[in-house]
C-alpha cells in the first residue's frame, strides 16, 4: 500500500472496542449517527463491529457500510472461517471493506487461552489471513496481547501474515502492560527485522490499564507505526483504549515530530465527545485531556492572572481548535421552538428524528427550574429516555413527595401510573432515595438489587441538572437506567423506573 511516509491513519474503534463495554451498547441507528460524525471528523477507518458476535452487530456493519462513504469500514473476526464468512457478508455494501482478523500471540494466550503451541497458532494466523484474502483485498491482522509476546516469535508471525496477504499489521498492547519505551522498541524491532514489513502498515492499538495508552501509542508512531487505533473519549474494555482526540492533538501540538493527520477536523471533537458520552451513557471525567469540562478552565488566582496577561501562559491548545464552547449559550424559559431547534441542530441532532413539540415541552419544564439552559443541559435533555421513550405499558411517575429533616425518618410517597391506573405507596428508608425506591418497589412488587448507582452533576452550580445512572439486577440479568432532573431524588427515581421499564418491556 502506497502512502505518504509521514501520514498517520486514524482507525476508530468506538463502535467496536468502545461499544463492547457493558452499558455502552447502541442501537443500529445510534451507531449510524456516530459513524456519520466520525466520517465528518475525517477518520480513515471505522471499525463497525464484530459481525459473528450477534445478529445486531452483523446488521450494524451492514447498515454502516451503506451509510458511510469515505472511510474504510472494518469488521472484526477471530481466526475462524465462520467469523470471516460472517464479516464478508456484513461488508457486502461497503465501498472500502476491510477484514480485521487475528489471534493471540503471547505464550500466555497460546497456552492458557488456546491450549495450543506457537507452531499451531502461527498456522492458524496464516490460514485465516489467506482465507480472508480470498474475499477482500484489505486485510488487517491483529496479534493479540503482542505487548507481552516474545519479540522473535511476534516478528515471525508478522512476517508470515504479511506474506499471506495482510496489508496492515496491528500490534495490540491488549492488557495495557507495556511502558512507552518497551512498546516503542517492539515496533522498531518489527520495522527493522521483519523482511517484508514495507509491504504493510504497522498499527498501534493500546489499552489504558496503567494509564499509558496514549503515551504508548505515540511511542509506537515515533518508532515507525503509521496507523493508530483508538476511541472517542478513550472508552473501551476495562480502563479503556487510547483516546483519538489526545493522539491527534499531540501530533498537531508537537509539529516537530513531523507526523500528520491533516484531514482531521479537530473542531468537531468537543461535540462528538459529548454525543458519544450521552449515547453510550459514559460520563466524561471533568479533567479528561482535550474534552473534559475543566480542560480549559483556569481557576487558581496565579493561573488566572497569567492567563489574562497572555493566554499562551497557560494554554497550549486553543479551546476553539477542539470545538470547546467559548461561552455558554443562553436558552431560557422565554426561548421558542425555533431557538431550541437551532441549538439542537448545532449539537448534531438530526431533527427529522426528534419530536420537537415533546422535547420543547420537557425543555420548558427544565427552564422553569433552571434560569439558563446550556449545551450540557440539552445533551441531558435529549438523552433522557424516561418519558420520551415510554409506551402504553410503561410505568410512569405521577407524583413524588419526600419528607425529611433533622429528627425525622426520611419518608417518600410515590404515585405511579400503571396501565392507566394510578397506584400510591408510602415508605421510609435511610435516606430520601432509599425511601423512594422502597415505595416504588412496594407498588411494582419487584425487588431488583441495585448494583451501581452514580450521580453526576452536569455543569456545576446549585441549580444544576443531575444525571443518575443505575444498574439493576433482576432475574439473572442487568438493566441500566438513566434519569435527569434538577432534583437528585427525582433523577434517581427516573433512573430506577427507566431500568424497571426495560425489564418489563
Ligand atoms: O485489544 C485487543 O487486542 C483488541 C483486538 C481484538 C484488536 O481489541
Ligand atoms: Zn482492544
mmCIF file of N, CA and C and ligand atoms in Angstrom, residues 16-17 76 100 142 144-145 170 172 174 205 207, ligand 1:
data_model
loop_
_atom_site.group_PDB
_atom_site.id
_atom_site.type_symbol
_atom_site.label_atom_id
_atom_site.label_comp_id
_atom_site.label_asym_id
_atom_site.label_seq_id
_atom_site.Cartn_x
_atom_site.Cartn_y
_atom_site.Cartn_z
ATOM 1 N N UNK A 16 -16.727 -0.554 18.179
ATOM 2 C CA UNK A 16 -16.413 -1.975 18.407
ATOM 3 C C UNK A 16 -15.764 -2.154 19.778
ATOM 4 N N UNK A 17 -14.517 -1.739 19.964
ATOM 5 C CA UNK A 17 -13.865 -1.933 21.274
ATOM 6 C C UNK A 17 -14.589 -1.079 22.321
ATOM 7 N N UNK A 76 -14.489 -6.957 12.584
ATOM 8 C CA UNK A 76 -13.563 -7.786 13.372
ATOM 9 C C UNK A 76 -13.944 -9.268 13.286
ATOM 10 N N UNK A 100 -10.618 -7.488 9.751
ATOM 11 C CA UNK A 100 -9.625 -7.402 10.822
ATOM 12 C C UNK A 100 -9.641 -8.746 11.539
ATOM 13 N N UNK A 142 -4.396 -8.808 13.594
ATOM 14 C CA UNK A 142 -4.007 -8.400 14.953
ATOM 15 C C UNK A 142 -3.345 -9.570 15.680
ATOM 16 N N UNK A 144 -2.969 -10.533 19.050
ATOM 17 C CA UNK A 144 -3.495 -10.156 20.363
ATOM 18 C C UNK A 144 -2.448 -10.375 21.471
ATOM 19 N N UNK A 145 -2.448 -9.468 22.436
ATOM 20 C CA UNK A 145 -1.503 -9.490 23.560
ATOM 21 C C UNK A 145 -0.049 -9.398 23.084
ATOM 22 N N UNK A 170 -1.506 -5.166 13.093
ATOM 23 C CA UNK A 170 -1.855 -4.495 14.345
ATOM 24 C C UNK A 170 -1.110 -5.175 15.490
ATOM 25 N N UNK A 172 -1.323 -5.063 19.140
ATOM 26 C CA UNK A 172 -2.034 -4.543 20.309
ATOM 27 C C UNK A 172 -1.314 -4.793 21.630
ATOM 28 N N UNK A 174 -2.828 -5.387 24.365
ATOM 29 C CA UNK A 174 -4.193 -5.730 24.773
ATOM 30 C C UNK A 174 -4.447 -5.470 26.258
ATOM 31 N N UNK A 205 -2.373 -0.301 18.839
ATOM 32 C CA UNK A 205 -3.685 -0.462 19.469
ATOM 33 C C UNK A 205 -3.393 -0.671 20.961
ATOM 34 N N UNK A 207 -4.192 -0.271 25.217
ATOM 35 C CA UNK A 207 -5.206 -0.154 26.282
ATOM 36 C C UNK A 207 -4.586 0.585 27.461
HETATM 37 O O1 LIG B 1 -7.112 -5.175 22.448
HETATM 38 C C1 LIG B 1 -7.068 -6.012 21.511
HETATM 39 O O2 LIG B 1 -6.161 -6.847 21.409
HETATM 40 C C2 LIG B 1 -8.153 -5.965 20.534
HETATM 41 C C3 LIG B 1 -8.002 -6.806 19.310
HETATM 42 C C4 LIG B 1 -9.234 -7.593 19.049
HETATM 43 C C5 LIG B 1 -7.614 -5.944 18.157
HETATM 44 O O3 LIG B 1 -9.092 -5.219 20.687
#
